[in-house]
PDB file of C-alpha atoms in Angstrom:
ATOM      1  CA  UNK A   1      99.587  78.785 103.247  1.00 88.00           C
ATOM      2  CA  UNK A   2     102.466  77.317 101.244  1.00 93.00           C
ATOM      3  CA  UNK A   3     105.182  79.450  99.673  1.00 94.00           C
ATOM      4  CA  UNK A   4     107.382  78.041  96.903  1.00 95.00           C
ATOM      5  CA  UNK A   5     110.325  79.759  95.138  1.00 96.00           C
ATOM      6  CA  UNK A   6     110.977  78.913  91.501  1.00 93.00           C
ATOM      7  CA  UNK A   7     113.450  80.864  89.305  1.00 89.00           C
ATOM      8  CA  UNK A   8     112.357  84.500  89.722  1.00 94.00           C
ATOM      9  CA  UNK A   9     108.836  83.663  90.881  1.00 96.00           C
ATOM     10  CA  UNK A  10     107.098  83.144  94.194  1.00 96.00           C
ATOM     11  CA  UNK A  11     104.126  80.794  94.154  1.00 96.00           C
ATOM     12  CA  UNK A  12     101.612  81.069  96.990  1.00 96.00           C
ATOM     13  CA  UNK A  13      99.152  78.203  97.386  1.00 92.00           C
ATOM     14  CA  UNK A  14      96.750  76.869  99.979  1.00 87.00           C
ATOM     15  CA  UNK A  15      95.734  80.425 100.851  1.00 86.00           C
ATOM     16  CA  UNK A  16      91.997  81.001 100.379  1.00 84.00           C
ATOM     17  CA  UNK A  17      92.309  84.586 101.600  1.00 88.00           C
ATOM     18  CA  UNK A  18      94.404  85.963  98.763  1.00 93.00           C
ATOM     19  CA  UNK A  19      92.588  86.998  95.564  1.00 94.00           C
ATOM     20  CA  UNK A  20      94.363  89.745  93.609  1.00 95.00           C
ATOM     21  CA  UNK A  21      91.088  90.960  91.969  1.00 94.00           C
ATOM     22  CA  UNK A  22      89.712  91.803  95.412  1.00 95.00           C
ATOM     23  CA  UNK A  23      93.002  93.157  96.794  1.00 96.00           C
ATOM     24  CA  UNK A  24      93.610  95.635  93.980  1.00 96.00           C
ATOM     25  CA  UNK A  25      89.998  96.566  93.075  1.00 92.00           C
ATOM     26  CA  UNK A  26      88.680  97.469  96.552  1.00 92.00           C
ATOM     27  CA  UNK A  27      89.846 101.102  96.461  1.00 91.00           C
ATOM     28  CA  UNK A  28      92.941 100.852  98.609  1.00 95.00           C
ATOM     29  CA  UNK A  29      95.658 100.999  95.966  1.00 94.00           C
ATOM     30  CA  UNK A  30      96.010 102.912  92.699  1.00 95.00           C
ATOM     31  CA  UNK A  31      99.289 101.722  91.210  1.00 95.00           C
ATOM     32  CA  UNK A  32      98.363  98.158  90.272  1.00 96.00           C
ATOM     33  CA  UNK A  33      96.300  97.735  87.126  1.00 93.00           C
ATOM     34  CA  UNK A  34      94.970  94.687  85.301  1.00 94.00           C
ATOM     35  CA  UNK A  35      96.760  93.658  82.109  1.00 93.00           C
ATOM     36  CA  UNK A  36      95.936  90.465  80.221  1.00 89.00           C
ATOM     37  CA  UNK A  37      94.477  88.678  83.199  1.00 90.00           C
ATOM     38  CA  UNK A  38      97.098  89.643  85.728  1.00 95.00           C
ATOM     39  CA  UNK A  39      98.002  92.740  87.763  1.00 97.00           C
ATOM     40  CA  UNK A  40     101.106  94.810  87.256  1.00 96.00           C
ATOM     41  CA  UNK A  41     102.229  97.571  89.558  1.00 96.00           C
ATOM     42  CA  UNK A  42     105.003  99.328  91.412  1.00 97.00           C
ATOM     43  CA  UNK A  43     105.820  99.559  95.089  1.00 96.00           C
ATOM     44  CA  UNK A  44     109.076 100.044  97.018  1.00 96.00           C
ATOM     45  CA  UNK A  45     110.790 100.976  93.772  1.00 95.00           C
ATOM     46  CA  UNK A  46     110.130  97.555  92.185  1.00 96.00           C
ATOM     47  CA  UNK A  47     107.904  96.362  89.392  1.00 97.00           C
ATOM     48  CA  UNK A  48     105.742  93.386  90.295  1.00 97.00           C
ATOM     49  CA  UNK A  49     103.311  91.184  88.422  1.00 97.00           C
ATOM     50  CA  UNK A  50     100.617  89.284  90.302  1.00 97.00           C
ATOM     51  CA  UNK A  51      98.820  86.381  88.647  1.00 96.00           C
ATOM     52  CA  UNK A  52      96.103  84.105  90.001  1.00 92.00           C
ATOM     53  CA  UNK A  53      95.664  80.674  88.455  1.00 89.00           C
ATOM     54  CA  UNK A  54      94.166  77.388  89.801  1.00 79.00           C
ATOM     55  CA  UNK A  55      93.950  78.744  93.314  1.00 83.00           C
ATOM     56  CA  UNK A  56      97.607  79.755  93.271  1.00 94.00           C
ATOM     57  CA  UNK A  57      98.995  83.326  93.217  1.00 96.00           C
ATOM     58  CA  UNK A  58     102.282  83.931  91.523  1.00 97.00           C
ATOM     59  CA  UNK A  59     104.445  86.997  92.200  1.00 98.00           C
ATOM     60  CA  UNK A  60     107.132  87.835  89.609  1.00 97.00           C
ATOM     61  CA  UNK A  61     109.800  88.985  89.121  1.00 97.00           C
ATOM     62  CA  UNK A  62     110.428  88.233  92.799  1.00 97.00           C
ATOM     63  CA  UNK A  63     113.211  86.396  94.592  1.00 96.00           C
ATOM     64  CA  UNK A  64     113.194  84.924  98.056  1.00 96.00           C
ATOM     65  CA  UNK A  65     114.920  87.947  99.566  1.00 96.00           C
ATOM     66  CA  UNK A  66     112.441  90.478  98.142  1.00 97.00           C
ATOM     67  CA  UNK A  67     109.512  88.301  99.160  1.00 97.00           C
ATOM     68  CA  UNK A  68     110.524  88.241 102.831  1.00 97.00           C
ATOM     69  CA  UNK A  69     111.796  91.801 102.957  1.00 97.00           C
ATOM     70  CA  UNK A  70     109.055  93.496 100.952  1.00 97.00           C
ATOM     71  CA  UNK A  71     106.078  91.588  99.570  1.00 98.00           C
ATOM     72  CA  UNK A  72     105.187  89.326 102.469  1.00 97.00           C
ATOM     73  CA  UNK A  73     104.469  92.385 104.615  1.00 97.00           C
ATOM     74  CA  UNK A  74     103.090  94.455 101.726  1.00 98.00           C
ATOM     75  CA  UNK A  75     100.348  91.872 101.148  1.00 97.00           C
ATOM     76  CA  UNK A  76      99.911  91.331 104.899  1.00 95.00           C
ATOM     77  CA  UNK A  77     100.690  87.641 104.448  1.00 95.00           C
ATOM     78  CA  UNK A  78     101.927  87.302 108.034  1.00 93.00           C
ATOM     79  CA  UNK A  79      98.330  87.689 109.126  1.00 90.00           C
ATOM     80  CA  UNK A  80      95.864  84.800 109.200  1.00 87.00           C
ATOM     81  CA  UNK A  81      92.611  86.190 107.896  1.00 86.00           C
ATOM     82  CA  UNK A  82      90.708  83.146 109.098  1.00 82.00           C
ATOM     83  CA  UNK A  83      90.878  84.706 112.583  1.00 78.00           C
ATOM     84  CA  UNK A  84      88.596  87.512 111.537  1.00 74.00           C
ATOM     85  CA  UNK A  85      85.751  85.110 110.760  1.00 65.00           C
ATOM     86  CA  UNK A  86      85.820  84.051 114.389  1.00 70.00           C
ATOM     87  CA  UNK A  87      85.540  87.519 115.882  1.00 71.00           C
ATOM     88  CA  UNK A  88      83.459  89.443 113.375  1.00 73.00           C
ATOM     89  CA  UNK A  89      79.770  90.083 114.058  1.00 71.00           C
ATOM     90  CA  UNK A  90      77.404  87.370 112.784  1.00 71.00           C
ATOM     91  CA  UNK A  91      74.944  89.444 110.821  1.00 83.00           C
ATOM     92  CA  UNK A  92      73.761  88.324 107.399  1.00 87.00           C
ATOM     93  CA  UNK A  93      74.806  91.379 105.400  1.00 89.00           C
ATOM     94  CA  UNK A  94      78.414  91.241 106.643  1.00 90.00           C
ATOM     95  CA  UNK A  95      78.607  87.522 105.996  1.00 89.00           C
ATOM     96  CA  UNK A  96      77.467  88.075 102.372  1.00 91.00           C
ATOM     97  CA  UNK A  97      80.098  90.840 102.060  1.00 91.00           C
ATOM     98  CA  UNK A  98      82.865  88.570 103.395  1.00 90.00           C
ATOM     99  CA  UNK A  99      81.839  85.722 101.094  1.00 90.00           C
ATOM    100  CA  UNK A 100      81.769  88.044  98.081  1.00 93.00           C
ATOM    101  CA  UNK A 101      85.196  89.558  98.904  1.00 92.00           C
ATOM    102  CA  UNK A 102      86.868  86.371 100.038  1.00 91.00           C
ATOM    103  CA  UNK A 103      90.571  86.830  99.296  1.00 92.00           C
ATOM    104  CA  UNK A 104      90.591  90.566 100.059  1.00 94.00           C
ATOM    105  CA  UNK A 105      93.597  91.605 102.114  1.00 95.00           C
ATOM    106  CA  UNK A 106      94.385  95.058 103.483  1.00 96.00           C
ATOM    107  CA  UNK A 107      97.797  96.137 102.184  1.00 97.00           C
ATOM    108  CA  UNK A 108     100.668  97.658 104.136  1.00 97.00           C
ATOM    109  CA  UNK A 109     101.618 100.381 101.691  1.00 98.00           C
ATOM    110  CA  UNK A 110     104.353 103.016 101.933  1.00 98.00           C
ATOM    111  CA  UNK A 111     103.112 105.878 104.137  1.00 98.00           C
ATOM    112  CA  UNK A 112     104.123 108.908 102.016  1.00 98.00           C
ATOM    113  CA  UNK A 113     102.816 107.436  98.791  1.00 98.00           C
ATOM    114  CA  UNK A 114      99.528 106.486 100.480  1.00 98.00           C
ATOM    115  CA  UNK A 115      99.226 109.965 101.976  1.00 98.00           C
ATOM    116  CA  UNK A 116      99.611 111.776  98.677  1.00 98.00           C
ATOM    117  CA  UNK A 117      97.470 109.374  96.675  1.00 97.00           C
ATOM    118  CA  UNK A 118      94.586 109.802  99.099  1.00 97.00           C
ATOM    119  CA  UNK A 119      94.940 113.551  99.168  1.00 97.00           C
ATOM    120  CA  UNK A 120      94.555 113.258  95.356  1.00 96.00           C
ATOM    121  CA  UNK A 121      91.516 110.997  95.892  1.00 93.00           C
ATOM    122  CA  UNK A 122      89.397 113.692  97.486  1.00 87.00           C
ATOM    123  CA  UNK A 123      86.284 114.361  95.353  1.00 84.00           C
ATOM    124  CA  UNK A 124      87.693 112.131  92.636  1.00 85.00           C
ATOM    125  CA  UNK A 125      86.871 108.779  91.022  1.00 87.00           C
ATOM    126  CA  UNK A 126      89.150 105.759  90.774  1.00 88.00           C
ATOM    127  CA  UNK A 127      89.888 106.138  87.054  1.00 89.00           C
ATOM    128  CA  UNK A 128      90.952 109.754  87.413  1.00 93.00           C
ATOM    129  CA  UNK A 129      92.966 109.038  90.551  1.00 94.00           C
ATOM    130  CA  UNK A 130      94.933 106.284  88.765  1.00 94.00           C
ATOM    131  CA  UNK A 131      95.625 108.531  85.774  1.00 95.00           C
ATOM    132  CA  UNK A 132      96.727 111.483  87.958  1.00 96.00           C
ATOM    133  CA  UNK A 133      98.955 109.332  90.184  1.00 97.00           C
ATOM    134  CA  UNK A 134     100.557 107.832  87.097  1.00 96.00           C
ATOM    135  CA  UNK A 135     101.174 111.299  85.610  1.00 97.00           C
ATOM    136  CA  UNK A 136     102.733 112.467  88.885  1.00 97.00           C
ATOM    137  CA  UNK A 137     105.050 109.491  88.934  1.00 98.00           C
ATOM    138  CA  UNK A 138     105.988 109.845  85.249  1.00 97.00           C
ATOM    139  CA  UNK A 139     106.769 113.517  85.722  1.00 97.00           C
ATOM    140  CA  UNK A 140     108.584 113.465  89.087  1.00 98.00           C
ATOM    141  CA  UNK A 141     109.467 109.820  89.838  1.00 97.00           C
ATOM    142  CA  UNK A 142     112.689 107.893  89.247  1.00 97.00           C
ATOM    143  CA  UNK A 143     112.774 105.942  85.979  1.00 96.00           C
ATOM    144  CA  UNK A 144     112.662 102.203  86.697  1.00 96.00           C
ATOM    145  CA  UNK A 145     112.797 101.151  83.069  1.00 92.00           C
ATOM    146  CA  UNK A 146     110.180  99.642  80.799  1.00 88.00           C
ATOM    147  CA  UNK A 147     108.134 102.843  80.922  1.00 91.00           C
ATOM    148  CA  UNK A 148     107.670 102.562  84.710  1.00 94.00           C
ATOM    149  CA  UNK A 149     108.429 105.230  87.274  1.00 97.00           C
ATOM    150  CA  UNK A 150     108.716 105.093  91.068  1.00 97.00           C
ATOM    151  CA  UNK A 151     106.540 107.274  93.251  1.00 98.00           C
ATOM    152  CA  UNK A 152     108.289 110.665  93.785  1.00 98.00           C
ATOM    153  CA  UNK A 153     110.054 111.388  97.072  1.00 97.00           C
ATOM    154  CA  UNK A 154     108.867 114.068  99.592  1.00 98.00           C
ATOM    155  CA  UNK A 155     111.868 116.284  98.782  1.00 98.00           C
ATOM    156  CA  UNK A 156     111.071 116.269  95.035  1.00 98.00           C
ATOM    157  CA  UNK A 157     107.406 117.160  95.547  1.00 98.00           C
ATOM    158  CA  UNK A 158     108.238 119.715  98.194  1.00 98.00           C
ATOM    159  CA  UNK A 159     110.239 121.662  95.598  1.00 97.00           C
ATOM    160  CA  UNK A 160     107.714 121.164  92.756  1.00 97.00           C
ATOM    161  CA  UNK A 161     106.057 124.073  91.068  1.00 97.00           C
ATOM    162  CA  UNK A 162     102.346 124.303  91.830  1.00 97.00           C
ATOM    163  CA  UNK A 163     101.567 125.318  88.258  1.00 97.00           C
ATOM    164  CA  UNK A 164     103.257 122.182  86.928  1.00 97.00           C
ATOM    165  CA  UNK A 165     101.282 119.896  89.202  1.00 97.00           C
ATOM    166  CA  UNK A 166      98.069 121.665  88.296  1.00 97.00           C
ATOM    167  CA  UNK A 167      98.899 121.030  84.610  1.00 97.00           C
ATOM    168  CA  UNK A 168      98.857 117.342  85.362  1.00 96.00           C
ATOM    169  CA  UNK A 169      95.252 117.676  86.515  1.00 94.00           C
ATOM    170  CA  UNK A 170      95.541 117.884  90.284  1.00 95.00           C
ATOM    171  CA  UNK A 171      93.649 121.174  90.522  1.00 94.00           C
ATOM    172  CA  UNK A 172      93.251 122.603  94.021  1.00 95.00           C
ATOM    173  CA  UNK A 173      94.984 119.557  95.488  1.00 96.00           C
ATOM    174  CA  UNK A 174      98.278 120.734  94.032  1.00 97.00           C
ATOM    175  CA  UNK A 175      98.877 123.126  96.900  1.00 97.00           C
ATOM    176  CA  UNK A 176      98.101 120.389  99.410  1.00 98.00           C
ATOM    177  CA  UNK A 177     100.597 118.024  97.755  1.00 98.00           C
ATOM    178  CA  UNK A 178     103.398 120.564  97.936  1.00 98.00           C
ATOM    179  CA  UNK A 179     102.623 121.850 101.455  1.00 98.00           C
ATOM    180  CA  UNK A 180     102.263 118.365 102.933  1.00 98.00           C
ATOM    181  CA  UNK A 181     105.505 117.256 101.221  1.00 98.00           C
ATOM    182  CA  UNK A 182     107.303 120.203 102.803  1.00 98.00           C
ATOM    183  CA  UNK A 183     105.969 119.241 106.255  1.00 98.00           C
ATOM    184  CA  UNK A 184     107.329 115.734 105.782  1.00 98.00           C
ATOM    185  CA  UNK A 185     110.697 117.057 104.655  1.00 98.00           C
ATOM    186  CA  UNK A 186     110.740 119.396 107.686  1.00 98.00           C
ATOM    187  CA  UNK A 187     110.366 116.478 110.096  1.00 97.00           C
ATOM    188  CA  UNK A 188     106.764 115.280 110.285  1.00 98.00           C
ATOM    189  CA  UNK A 189     107.381 111.553 111.000  1.00 97.00           C
ATOM    190  CA  UNK A 190     104.665 109.368 109.491  1.00 98.00           C
ATOM    191  CA  UNK A 191     106.188 106.153 110.809  1.00 97.00           C
ATOM    192  CA  UNK A 192     105.927 107.391 114.394  1.00 97.00           C
ATOM    193  CA  UNK A 193     102.118 107.285 114.018  1.00 98.00           C
ATOM    194  CA  UNK A 194     102.218 103.477 113.905  1.00 97.00           C
ATOM    195  CA  UNK A 195     103.012 103.370 117.609  1.00 96.00           C
ATOM    196  CA  UNK A 196     100.420 105.984 118.653  1.00 97.00           C
ATOM    197  CA  UNK A 197      96.893 105.234 119.795  1.00 97.00           C
ATOM    198  CA  UNK A 198      94.453 105.474 116.913  1.00 96.00           C
ATOM    199  CA  UNK A 199      92.665 108.673 118.031  1.00 95.00           C
ATOM    200  CA  UNK A 200      96.014 110.485 118.688  1.00 98.00           C
ATOM    201  CA  UNK A 201      97.451 109.377 115.345  1.00 98.00           C
ATOM    202  CA  UNK A 202      94.342 110.530 113.487  1.00 98.00           C
ATOM    203  CA  UNK A 203      94.528 113.997 115.083  1.00 98.00           C
ATOM    204  CA  UNK A 204      98.204 114.276 114.237  1.00 98.00           C
ATOM    205  CA  UNK A 205      97.665 113.350 110.573  1.00 98.00           C
ATOM    206  CA  UNK A 206      95.027 116.024 110.223  1.00 98.00           C
ATOM    207  CA  UNK A 207      97.642 118.669 110.911  1.00 98.00           C
ATOM    208  CA  UNK A 208      98.907 118.000 107.357  1.00 98.00           C
ATOM    209  CA  UNK A 209      97.592 120.111 104.497  1.00 97.00           C
ATOM    210  CA  UNK A 210      94.627 118.550 102.684  1.00 96.00           C
ATOM    211  CA  UNK A 211      94.119 115.813 105.242  1.00 97.00           C
ATOM    212  CA  UNK A 212      90.643 115.483 106.762  1.00 96.00           C
ATOM    213  CA  UNK A 213      89.124 112.619 108.770  1.00 95.00           C
ATOM    214  CA  UNK A 214      88.523 110.375 105.750  1.00 95.00           C
ATOM    215  CA  UNK A 215      91.976 110.752 104.261  1.00 97.00           C
ATOM    216  CA  UNK A 216      93.510 110.254 107.657  1.00 98.00           C
ATOM    217  CA  UNK A 217      91.660 106.979 108.157  1.00 97.00           C
ATOM    218  CA  UNK A 218      92.823 105.794 104.694  1.00 97.00           C
ATOM    219  CA  UNK A 219      96.438 106.394 105.594  1.00 98.00           C
ATOM    220  CA  UNK A 220      96.053 104.854 109.041  1.00 98.00           C
ATOM    221  CA  UNK A 221      94.448 101.687 107.645  1.00 98.00           C
ATOM    222  CA  UNK A 222      96.357 101.191 104.396  1.00 98.00           C
ATOM    223  CA  UNK A 223      99.822 102.239 105.502  1.00 98.00           C
ATOM    224  CA  UNK A 224     100.233 102.622 109.269  1.00 98.00           C
ATOM    225  CA  UNK A 225      98.761  99.381 110.590  1.00 96.00           C
ATOM    226  CA  UNK A 226      95.714 100.785 112.429  1.00 97.00           C
ATOM    227  CA  UNK A 227      93.293  98.011 111.466  1.00 94.00           C
ATOM    228  CA  UNK A 228      90.492  99.697 113.481  1.00 93.00           C
ATOM    229  CA  UNK A 229      90.460 102.763 111.191  1.00 96.00           C
ATOM    230  CA  UNK A 230      86.921 102.679 109.716  1.00 95.00           C
ATOM    231  CA  UNK A 231      86.778 104.807 106.581  1.00 94.00           C
ATOM    232  CA  UNK A 232      83.399 106.453 106.044  1.00 91.00           C
ATOM    233  CA  UNK A 233      82.735 107.273 102.405  1.00 90.00           C
ATOM    234  CA  UNK A 234      79.402 107.664 100.664  1.00 88.00           C
ATOM    235  CA  UNK A 235      78.842 103.869 100.325  1.00 89.00           C
ATOM    236  CA  UNK A 236      79.730 103.089 103.918  1.00 91.00           C
ATOM    237  CA  UNK A 237      77.439 105.839 105.170  1.00 90.00           C
ATOM    238  CA  UNK A 238      74.618 104.253 103.149  1.00 90.00           C
ATOM    239  CA  UNK A 239      75.408 100.842 104.640  1.00 91.00           C
ATOM    240  CA  UNK A 240      75.453 102.224 108.186  1.00 91.00           C
ATOM    241  CA  UNK A 241      72.162 104.045 107.605  1.00 89.00           C
ATOM    242  CA  UNK A 242      70.189 101.609 105.492  1.00 88.00           C
ATOM    243  CA  UNK A 243      71.540  98.237 106.749  1.00 89.00           C
ATOM    244  CA  UNK A 244      72.451  98.967 110.382  1.00 89.00           C
ATOM    245  CA  UNK A 245      69.907 101.714 110.997  1.00 88.00           C
ATOM    246  CA  UNK A 246      72.460 104.166 112.379  1.00 87.00           C
ATOM    247  CA  UNK A 247      71.453 107.846 112.328  1.00 76.00           C
ATOM    248  CA  UNK A 248      73.726 110.177 110.377  1.00 72.00           C
ATOM    249  CA  UNK A 249      75.206 111.632 113.546  1.00 73.00           C
ATOM    250  CA  UNK A 250      78.949 111.403 113.967  1.00 72.00           C
ATOM    251  CA  UNK A 251      78.783 110.324 117.626  1.00 76.00           C
ATOM    252  CA  UNK A 252      76.220 107.578 116.999  1.00 79.00           C
ATOM    253  CA  UNK A 253      78.138 106.193 114.061  1.00 85.00           C
ATOM    254  CA  UNK A 254      81.506 106.176 115.896  1.00 86.00           C
ATOM    255  CA  UNK A 255      79.992 104.577 118.956  1.00 88.00           C
ATOM    256  CA  UNK A 256      78.351 101.828 116.890  1.00 89.00           C
ATOM    257  CA  UNK A 257      81.502 101.166 114.862  1.00 89.00           C
ATOM    258  CA  UNK A 258      83.666 100.842 117.920  1.00 88.00           C
ATOM    259  CA  UNK A 259      81.236  98.557 119.779  1.00 87.00           C
ATOM    260  CA  UNK A 260      80.236  96.458 116.800  1.00 86.00           C
ATOM    261  CA  UNK A 261      83.440  96.000 114.867  1.00 86.00           C
ATOM    262  CA  UNK A 262      86.203  96.786 117.348  1.00 82.00           C
ATOM    263  CA  UNK A 263      89.873  96.297 116.589  1.00 85.00           C
ATOM    264  CA  UNK A 264      89.292  94.939 113.090  1.00 87.00           C
ATOM    265  CA  UNK A 265      86.810  97.660 112.047  1.00 91.00           C
ATOM    266  CA  UNK A 266      88.946  98.765 109.128  1.00 94.00           C
ATOM    267  CA  UNK A 267      89.006  95.298 107.599  1.00 93.00           C
ATOM    268  CA  UNK A 268      85.248  94.932 108.119  1.00 92.00           C
ATOM    269  CA  UNK A 269      84.772  98.271 106.402  1.00 94.00           C
ATOM    270  CA  UNK A 270      86.706  97.052 103.362  1.00 95.00           C
ATOM    271  CA  UNK A 271      84.459  94.013 102.966  1.00 93.00           C
ATOM    272  CA  UNK A 272      81.329  96.165 103.386  1.00 93.00           C
ATOM    273  CA  UNK A 273      82.563  98.823 100.999  1.00 93.00           C
ATOM    274  CA  UNK A 274      83.753  96.428  98.307  1.00 94.00           C
ATOM    275  CA  UNK A 275      80.489  94.466  98.368  1.00 93.00           C
ATOM    276  CA  UNK A 276      78.168  97.449  98.408  1.00 92.00           C
ATOM    277  CA  UNK A 277      80.001  99.515  95.740  1.00 90.00           C
ATOM    278  CA  UNK A 278      80.530  96.634  93.274  1.00 89.00           C
ATOM    279  CA  UNK A 279      77.038  95.157  93.570  1.00 86.00           C
ATOM    280  CA  UNK A 280      75.141  98.323  94.527  1.00 77.00           C
ATOM    281  CA  UNK A 281      73.329  96.149  97.057  1.00 67.00           C
ATOM    282  CA  UNK A 282      71.919  97.389 100.271  1.00 65.00           C
ATOM    283  CA  UNK A 283      69.355  95.547 102.358  1.00 53.00           C
ATOM    284  CA  UNK A 284      66.469  97.222 100.501  1.00 47.00           C
ATOM    285  CA  UNK A 285      67.465  95.251  97.405  1.00 47.00           C
ATOM    286  CA  UNK A 286      67.772  92.012  99.365  1.00 43.00           C
ATOM    287  CA  UNK A 287      64.247  92.359 100.676  1.00 40.00           C
ATOM    288  CA  UNK A 288      65.248  91.772 104.284  1.00 40.00           C
ATOM    289  CA  UNK A 289      64.706  93.689 107.476  1.00 44.00           C
ATOM    290  CA  UNK A 290      67.411  95.969 108.752  1.00 53.00           C
ATOM    291  CA  UNK A 291      70.094  94.267 110.839  1.00 56.00           C
ATOM    292  CA  UNK A 292      69.097  93.749 114.470  1.00 53.00           C
ATOM    293  CA  UNK A 293      72.050  95.310 116.238  1.00 49.00           C
ATOM    294  CA  UNK A 294      71.343  93.528 119.490  1.00 46.00           C
ATOM    295  CA  UNK A 295      71.407  90.049 117.957  1.00 40.00           C
ATOM    296  CA  UNK A 296      74.189  90.598 115.457  1.00 42.00           C
ATOM    297  CA  UNK A 297      77.128  90.576 117.861  1.00 35.00           C
TER     298      UNK A 297
END
């Protein structure tokens, strides 16, 4: 990977594993949207545009300081994604998913923002999640100019009125947003979970209001660096059942995931999810037999 700084731009080249369309459209982030062939969004209180052209990715406005202090880690650019190809299972379905999603990277997002956005995501679709998160930011977030607003702080949401949040469209999740924000203000340390073992961190997260196993795994994977956090949504459960022939029993699924995908299970899950959801392809459509678990490792 080569990084070049020009004016207020950062140009990233010679990096086959960085495709904005896969990064921002794989369900991990709700604040970057496509506008005129590029993506514009907000993170860390800064507005950023991301453009892909001729196998180069340009970040702007972005200076060298912000790149190294914020965006390099945000886009997980310290990590060589080629290493995953060497350790991932060699089954045909996963290889198709990796090839389809080549350029997908798992972001390192801000923990509180990720927590609240995935509480909002429960029983919701991507379009509605984006709209609701945007309304929450516009109503409670700091004005960054140009019609953009930062994500609100825990203290602001902790003191919000539940009726006001409901009016934005959050419904029953409004109470969860306020209660969880209060727990963060009262000392629940999200960053401390980065150093915990995965199972312990997941249990701790589920003490927060509105956080179940799925939301906990989303926060662990997308914000707290637990790359083995394997999120099980409807599509992934279909993949496990119809492609890998795993019974819908929690113990069987968790055992298979740990043995088959190991420390990079969360990244594997993103490839599988992105491929299955966008193409609506399971092995029954491919006309192939179910994956032989014994020969796929």
